[in-house]
Amino acid sequence: MHRVGRIHGILLDCYSILYIGDQSAHFLLCAVERKFMTSRDASDGSASDAVDLSTEAVAALVATHYGSAIGELTLLGAESSTVCRAQAIDGSVMAVKIFWDRADSAETIRWQHEVVSRLAESGLPVARPIRAVDGALTAVGEVDGRPVLLQASEWLVGTPLEDAPPTTPLLREVGRTAARLHGALLREKAPAGLPVHDWEITRSRSTIDAAVREIRYASEHRFPTAEGFPSVERLLAVADDVCRLLRDCVEPLLATLPRAVVHHDLHDSNLLVGSLQDPARVVGILDFGDMLESVRISEPIIAAAYAARNSREPLAAVREVLTGWSESVPVTAAESTVVLPLAAARLTANAAVWSSRLGSSRAAYAAARMRGSVRTAELLLHGLDERAPHPA
């Protein structure tokens, strides 16, 4: 059943690649070969094994494990799991997230949800977890004979940061929120052997390099691009500049930077802000799926990078977020040095990774996530050039 489904997905991906434009037969064969290479062990839990469940399958799982009859279910965009807004017949609404139950990630998934539960108890604006009918925070289910993990949370109402005007009060509140979250996470300890993922900010150069190799290969075979996005050449130029900066100026400092458990993904869709009557308040922190131990300063840097993407003055936006953060968390000299380079690196990694996935089954999600990243990274790099000392 799963093998048939994977082959069907491969054919759909190849069809979507062909539909975008005139593609060579060679690229089609390479695409098929690479899809089989990355999906052949999917039943064992490979990284490319995204969870794509139907609304009917999700509704059945929710009814079984949470005792709720679903009246309306909306699938939401996600990188690798199935994420839904589920409204029960009684009118209650919850967020549901479903993962494959894999030996290499199950402990991490459970730990992350347990942390969210403790953060909710502390009063932070996170989605309070809902326990399954058996009392578990993370339920174990099955789809077509394959085990899955289910997590449900209250549905938070708010405006995504990306849709809110990036005012100075709001940007500073983003920094303060990151600092409050940091204070609460100081009580947490990451499990031993917690896997490090490619989005981890200190791995930016290797992540960008890997994505660039995919892009270079694909561009030689007319890789699909999204209309309105920067050219491959422009992205590769930014990637070269960022990787050089990381190698020469950032990586030598990494060992000196304070470390902590961090959310590590406070991007502009994972922060919700208040209504028009209260637009400078963060009312929701979403998606702890990238939480791990990393450099402490990554928390405000990631938030600032994505906030800058929505601002006409990216440098000023980064400064305001860091100002809010530093009101309660002092920034060391070494941390200050890496702020702009790592902000540019995060956006470049975002653009490179999602560009490399424009031919995948989640192309629409990829295109949405990378919008504005290259332009903003360029502006942040330009700001660094202006700050650098010049010969007299």
C-alpha positions as a printed NumPy array, in Angstrom:
array([[  0.   ,   0.   ,   0.   ],
       [  2.706,   2.45 ,   0.989],
       [  4.94 ,   1.472,  -1.94 ],
       [  2.084,   2.099,  -4.381],
       [  1.406,   5.444,  -2.72 ],
       [  5.071,   6.447,  -2.985],
       [  5.243,   5.502,  -6.664],
       [  2.087,   7.515,  -7.279],
       [  3.68 ,  10.48 ,  -5.506],
       [  6.815,  10.14 ,  -7.618],
       [  4.779,  10.148, -10.823],
       [  2.793,  13.173,  -9.658],
       [  6.007,  15.033,  -8.839],
       [  7.452,  14.236, -12.238],
       [  4.215,  15.282, -13.93 ],
       [  4.239,  18.6  , -12.066],
       [  7.853,  19.158, -13.148],
       [  6.949,  18.502, -16.783],
       [  3.871,  20.703, -16.567],
       [  5.925,  23.741, -15.582],
       [  7.647,  23.878, -18.924],
       [  9.655,  22.095, -21.573],
       [ 11.791,  19.604, -19.655],
       [ 14.408,  17.233, -20.955],
       [ 13.919,  13.481, -20.807],
       [ 17.278,  13.303, -19.047],
       [ 16.038,  15.469, -16.184],
       [ 12.863,  13.403, -15.91 ],
       [ 14.906,  10.225, -15.53 ],
       [ 17.17 ,  11.904, -12.98 ],
       [ 14.155,  13.143, -11.055],
       [ 12.67 ,   9.652, -10.947],
       [ 16.007,   8.176,  -9.903],
       [ 16.511,  10.71 ,  -7.105],
       [ 12.923,  10.36 ,  -5.867],
       [ 13.33 ,   6.586,  -5.652],
       [ 16.661,   6.974,  -3.882],
       [ 15.155,   9.224,  -1.211],
       [ 11.874,   7.36 ,  -0.827],
       [ 12.825,   3.704,  -1.136],
       [ 13.32 ,   3.423,   2.636],
       [ 10.348,   5.624,   3.482],
       [  8.657,   2.912,   5.488],
       [ 11.709,   2.939,   7.743],
       [ 11.396,   6.679,   8.304],
       [ 13.692,   8.54 ,   5.933],
       [ 13.896,  12.31 ,   6.254],
       [ 12.061,  12.816,   2.966],
       [  9.094,  10.774,   4.181],
       [  6.486,  13.51 ,   4.576],
       [  3.173,  12.631,   6.221],
       [  0.428,  13.34 ,   3.676],
       [ -2.853,  12.08 ,   5.098],
       [ -6.346,  12.664,   3.787],
       [ -8.92 ,  14.604,   5.786],
       [-10.852,  11.36 ,   6.232],
       [ -7.843,   9.631,   7.778],
       [ -7.201,  12.562,  10.123],
       [-10.842,  12.764,  11.183],
       [-10.858,   9.05 ,  12.004],
       [ -7.698,   9.386,  14.1  ],
       [ -9.074,  12.379,  15.999],
       [-12.352,  10.591,  16.703],
       [-10.524,   7.521,  17.993],
       [ -7.898,   9.229,  20.123],
       [ -9.578,  12.462,  21.223],
       [-13.229,  11.446,  21.236],
       [-14.236,  14.316,  18.963],
       [-16.517,  13.98 ,  15.963],
       [-15.092,  16.386,  13.39 ],
       [-17.463,  18.586,  11.439],
       [-14.881,  20.574,   9.482],
       [-11.21 ,  19.832,   8.908],
       [ -8.713,  22.054,   7.077],
       [ -5.278,  20.825,   6.03 ],
       [ -2.565,  23.435,   6.604],
       [  0.866,  23.826,   5.032],
       [  3.741,  22.046,   6.758],
       [  7.248,  20.879,   5.948],
       [  6.981,  17.176,   6.758],
       [  3.997,  16.414,   9.022],
       [  0.25 ,  16.611,   8.491],
       [ -1.124,  19.691,  10.266],
       [ -4.831,  20.509,  10.456],
       [ -7.396,  22.829,  11.926],
       [-10.108,  20.541,  13.257],
       [-13.514,  21.873,  14.267],
       [-15.687,  19.41 ,  16.143],
       [-19.438,  19.146,  15.702],
       [-19.855,  20.827,  19.105],
       [-18.003,  23.902,  17.774],
       [-14.716,  23.412,  19.622],
       [-11.561,  23.883,  17.553],
       [ -8.16 ,  22.253,  17.916],
       [ -4.887,  22.083,  16.042],
       [ -3.807,  18.551,  15.141],
       [ -0.34 ,  17.46 ,  14.09 ],
       [  0.502,  13.943,  12.901],
       [  3.957,  12.403,  12.487],
       [  5.244,   8.999,  11.511],
       [  6.211,   7.102,  14.666],
       [  9.908,   6.653,  13.934],
       [ 12.584,   5.419,  16.289],
       [ 14.905,   8.306,  15.424],
       [ 12.41 ,  11.081,  16.204],
       [  9.661,   9.835,  18.543],
       [ 11.448,  10.841,  21.754],
       [ 12.138,  14.323,  20.381],
       [  8.51 ,  14.801,  19.31 ],
       [  7.237,  13.78 ,  22.744],
       [  9.75 ,  15.992,  24.558],
       [  8.831,  19.038,  22.496],
       [  5.128,  18.653,  23.313],
       [  5.886,  18.153,  27.004],
       [  7.87 ,  21.4  ,  26.985],
       [  4.948,  23.225,  25.374],
       [  2.667,  21.912,  28.119],
       [  4.994,  23.316,  30.786],
       [  5.277,  26.638,  28.941],
       [  1.483,  26.879,  28.833],
       [  1.341,  26.325,  32.589],
       [  3.863,  29.142,  33.054],
       [  1.579,  31.586,  31.243],
       [  3.371,  31.969,  27.921],
       [  1.101,  32.41 ,  24.863],
       [  1.554,  28.917,  23.455],
       [ -1.09 ,  26.475,  22.246],
       [ -2.029,  24.446,  25.326],
       [ -1.78 ,  20.706,  24.545],
       [ -4.955,  18.611,  24.702],
       [ -4.612,  15.138,  26.178],
       [ -5.903,  12.094,  24.338],
       [ -8.702,   9.98 ,  25.799],
       [ -6.085,   7.733,  27.419],
       [ -4.479,  10.748,  29.106],
       [ -1.391,  10.848,  26.891],
       [  0.03 ,  14.148,  25.652],
       [  1.196,  12.331,  22.514],
       [ -1.139,   9.621,  21.249],
       [ -0.055,   6.589,  19.228],
       [ -2.244,   5.58 ,  16.307],
       [ -2.061,   3.705,  13.035],
       [ -2.721,   4.48 ,   9.378],
       [ -2.824,   1.563,   6.932],
       [ -0.776,  -0.537,   9.316],
       [  1.859,   2.129,   9.891],
       [  2.207,   3.716,  13.364],
       [  1.756,   7.462,  13.773],
       [  2.072,   9.965,  16.608],
       [ -0.728,  12.467,  17.179],
       [ -0.622,  15.743,  19.076],
       [ -3.554,  18.092,  19.606],
       [ -3.559,  21.618,  20.99 ],
       [ -5.97 ,  24.451,  21.514],
       [ -6.423,  26.634,  18.445],
       [ -4.837,  30.059,  18.941],
       [ -6.507,  33.056,  17.315],
       [ -4.386,  35.921,  16.022],
       [ -2.814,  37.566,  12.991],
       [  0.416,  36.036,  11.649],
       [  3.314,  38.44 ,  12.069],
       [  3.848,  38.377,   8.302],
       [  0.428,  40.022,   7.851],
       [  0.904,  42.738,  10.484],
       [  2.481,  46.17 ,   9.885],
       [  6.077,  45.956,  11.213],
       [  5.851,  48.9  ,  13.587],
       [  8.601,  49.719,  16.071],
       [  6.437,  48.779,  19.1  ],
       [  5.574,  45.418,  17.525],
       [  9.16 ,  44.621,  16.55 ],
       [ 10.366,  45.38 ,  20.061],
       [  7.597,  43.208,  21.472],
       [  8.782,  40.368,  19.238],
       [ 12.202,  40.692,  20.861],
       [ 10.684,  40.814,  24.356],
       [  8.6  ,  37.73 ,  23.601],
       [ 11.694,  35.85 ,  22.445],
       [ 13.407,  36.879,  25.69 ],
       [ 10.468,  35.721,  27.837],
       [ 10.471,  32.406,  26.021],
       [ 14.215,  32.112,  26.589],
       [ 13.727,  32.703,  30.303],
       [ 11.153,  29.918,  30.503],
       [ 13.264,  27.515,  28.437],
       [ 16.195,  27.935,  30.815],
       [ 14.396,  25.377,  32.987],
       [ 14.445,  22.799,  30.189],
       [ 17.144,  20.309,  29.279],
       [ 17.312,  18.718,  25.868],
       [ 17.31 ,  14.894,  25.821],
       [ 20.677,  13.223,  25.38 ],
       [ 21.344,  12.459,  21.743],
       [ 18.743,  14.924,  20.443],
       [ 19.145,  14.91 ,  16.635],
       [ 20.554,  18.075,  15.067],
       [ 18.573,  19.203,  12.023],
       [ 19.672,  21.072,   8.914],
       [ 17.886,  24.281,   9.964],
       [ 20.105,  24.6  ,  13.054],
       [ 21.668,  28.024,  12.587],
       [ 25.267,  27.041,  13.317],
       [ 24.986,  24.525,  10.448],
       [ 23.91 ,  27.21 ,   7.977],
       [ 26.954,  26.923,   5.725],
       [ 26.627,  23.158,   5.23 ],
       [ 22.861,  23.497,   4.733],
       [ 23.306,  26.225,   2.128],
       [ 26.106,  24.296,   0.392],
       [ 23.956,  21.161,   0.119],
       [ 20.967,  23.083,  -1.245],
       [ 23.168,  24.993,  -3.694],
       [ 24.527,  21.72 ,  -5.088],
       [ 20.945,  20.602,  -5.732],
       [ 20.096,  23.937,  -7.349],
       [ 23.196,  23.94 ,  -9.571],
       [ 22.448,  20.41 , -10.738],
       [ 18.794,  21.16 , -11.337],
       [ 19.401,  24.472, -13.11 ],
       [ 21.512,  22.629, -15.677],
       [ 18.41 ,  20.571, -16.46 ],
       [ 15.878,  23.414, -16.433],
       [ 14.821,  23.097, -12.834],
       [ 11.369,  24.644, -12.252],
       [ 11.345,  28.169, -10.829],
       [  8.487,  30.152,  -9.371],
       [  7.359,  33.286, -11.173],
       [  8.311,  36.478,  -9.376],
       [ 11.239,  34.954,  -7.478],
       [ 14.916,  35.934,  -7.8  ],
       [ 16.968,  34.236, -10.48 ],
       [ 19.131,  31.256,  -9.674],
       [ 22.212,  33.397, -10.38 ],
       [ 21.117,  36.008,  -7.845],
       [ 20.48 ,  33.385,  -5.172],
       [ 23.817,  31.688,  -5.801],
       [ 25.652,  35.016,  -5.549],
       [ 24.1  ,  35.699,  -2.144],
       [ 24.857,  32.143,  -1.039],
       [ 28.527,  32.546,  -1.984],
       [ 28.806,  35.818,  -0.034],
       [ 27.06 ,  34.4  ,   3.026],
       [ 29.097,  31.188,   3.112],
       [ 32.333,  33.16 ,   2.871],
       [ 31.19 ,  35.4  ,   5.731],
       [ 30.211,  32.41 ,   7.858],
       [ 33.531,  30.679,   7.282],
       [ 35.717,  33.72 ,   7.931],
       [ 33.828,  35.756,  10.533],
       [ 31.168,  33.669,  12.286],
       [ 32.345,  30.09 ,  12.704],
       [ 35.535,  31.109,  14.594],
       [ 33.267,  32.731,  17.233],
       [ 30.682,  29.97 ,  17.654],
       [ 32.457,  28.222,  20.52 ],
       [ 32.421,  31.478,  22.52 ],
       [ 28.668,  32.068,  22.246],
       [ 26.337,  31.218,  25.172],
       [ 24.112,  28.198,  24.497],
       [ 20.574,  27.351,  25.573],
       [ 17.479,  25.386,  24.615],
       [ 15.809,  27.526,  21.945],
       [ 12.568,  27.423,  19.953],
       [ 14.761,  28.106,  16.912],
       [ 11.942,  28.9  ,  14.489],
       [ 10.237,  32.15 ,  15.523],
       [  9.489,  33.029,  11.932],
       [  6.724,  35.295,  10.705],
       [  4.11 ,  32.527,  10.503],
       [  4.929,  31.088,  13.922],
       [  4.21 ,  34.313,  15.804],
       [  0.64 ,  35.579,  16.105],
       [ -0.104,  39.175,  17.041],
       [ -3.194,  40.864,  18.421],
       [ -6.145,  42.46 ,  16.703],
       [ -6.271,  45.962,  15.235],
       [ -7.157,  47.191,  18.715],
       [ -4.013,  45.605,  20.19 ],
       [ -1.539,  45.248,  17.303],
       [  1.682,  45.429,  19.324],
       [  1.128,  42.304,  21.422],
       [  2.287,  38.783,  20.593],
       [ -0.626,  36.467,  21.394],
       [  0.699,  33.182,  20.052],
       [  3.944,  31.224,  19.703],
       [  3.504,  28.231,  17.406],
       [  5.407,  25.143,  16.227],
       [  8.125,  23.891,  18.551],
       [  9.188,  21.227,  16.064],
       [ 12.672,  22.699,  15.55 ],
       [ 13.427,  23.183,  19.263],
       [ 16.889,  22.072,  20.317],
       [ 19.996,  23.317,  22.093],
       [ 21.907,  25.919,  20.096],
       [ 23.505,  29.318,  20.482],
       [ 21.283,  31.53 ,  22.636],
       [ 21.37 ,  34.486,  20.264],
       [ 19.723,  32.369,  17.539],
       [ 16.343,  33.026,  19.167],
       [ 16.148,  36.78 ,  18.465],
       [ 18.209,  36.489,  15.269],
       [ 15.713,  34.144,  13.606],
       [ 12.759,  36.241,  14.762],
       [ 14.482,  39.405,  13.543],
       [ 15.459,  37.944,  10.167],
       [ 11.892,  37.024,   9.262],
       [ 10.468,  40.246,  10.685],
       [ 12.986,  42.144,   8.548],
       [ 11.692,  40.306,   5.491],
       [  8.393,  42.162,   5.873],
       [  9.931,  45.576,   6.537],
       [ 10.979,  48.307,   4.132],
       [ 13.986,  48.888,   6.399],
       [ 15.363,  45.437,   7.259],
       [ 18.376,  46.713,   9.208],
       [ 16.16 ,  48.847,  11.421],
       [ 13.79 ,  45.911,  11.947],
       [ 16.635,  43.677,  13.123],
       [ 17.832,  46.417,  15.45 ],
       [ 14.383,  46.868,  17.035],
       [ 13.902,  43.146,  17.68 ],
       [ 17.35 ,  42.932,  19.288],
       [ 16.561,  46.026,  21.357],
       [ 13.492,  44.301,  22.786],
       [ 15.511,  41.152,  23.5  ],
       [ 18.363,  43.004,  25.189],
       [ 16.035,  44.697,  27.685],
       [ 16.214,  41.493,  29.73 ],
       [ 18.942,  39.387,  28.093],
       [ 22.319,  41.146,  27.773],
       [ 23.971,  40.67 ,  24.385],
       [ 27.677,  39.847,  24.52 ],
       [ 30.184,  41.445,  22.152],
       [ 30.609,  38.158,  20.279],
       [ 26.835,  37.744,  19.97 ],
       [ 26.52 ,  41.273,  18.612],
       [ 29.146,  40.507,  15.976],
       [ 27.221,  37.552,  14.554],
       [ 23.716,  39.074,  14.511],
       [ 23.628,  40.395,  10.937],
       [ 25.717,  37.591,   9.379],
       [ 23.533,  34.892,  10.945],
       [ 20.324,  36.754,  10.068],
       [ 21.455,  36.891,   6.438],
       [ 22.517,  33.242,   6.658],
       [ 19.128,  32.138,   7.958],
       [ 17.306,  33.854,   5.098],
       [ 19.779,  32.489,   2.562],
       [ 19.332,  28.976,   3.923],
       [ 15.58 ,  29.52 ,   3.717],
       [ 15.781,  30.626,   0.085],
       [ 18.236,  27.912,  -0.944],
       [ 16.461,  25.006,   0.742],
       [ 13.011,  25.964,  -0.493],
       [ 14.315,  26.746,  -3.992],
       [ 15.735,  23.237,  -4.126],
       [ 12.24 ,  21.907,  -3.356],
       [ 10.262,  23.861,  -5.945],
       [  9.896,  20.681,  -7.986],
       [  8.559,  18.629,  -5.072],
       [  5.029,  17.735,  -4.016],
       [  5.156,  20.658,  -1.55 ],
       [  6.197,  23.273,  -4.098],
       [  3.441,  25.723,  -3.133],
       [  4.534,  25.638,   0.506],
       [  8.169,  26.06 ,  -0.57 ],
       [  7.355,  29.102,  -2.692],
       [  5.387,  30.735,   0.117],
       [  8.129,  30.178,   2.701],
       [ 10.952,  31.72 ,   0.628],
       [  9.218,  34.887,  -0.512],
       [ 11.4  ,  37.945,   0.107],
       [ 14.319,  36.029,   1.621],
       [ 16.944,  36.757,  -1.041],
       [ 16.138,  40.469,  -1.247],
       [ 16.321,  40.857,   2.531],
       [ 19.552,  38.87 ,   2.808],
       [ 21.085,  41.151,   0.168],
       [ 20.076,  44.245,   2.145],
       [ 21.472,  42.836,   5.39 ],
       [ 24.766,  42.03 ,   3.664],
       [ 24.848,  45.554,   2.242],
       [ 24.359,  46.886,   5.766],
       [ 27.346,  44.845,   6.91 ],
       [ 29.465,  46.287,   4.095],
       [ 28.535,  49.821,   5.116],
       [ 29.516,  49.125,   8.728],
       [ 32.872,  47.592,   7.817],
       [ 35.944,  49.845,   8.14 ],
       [ 37.221,  51.157,   4.819],
       [ 40.77 ,  52.235,   3.999],
       [ 41.359,  55.981,   4.121]])
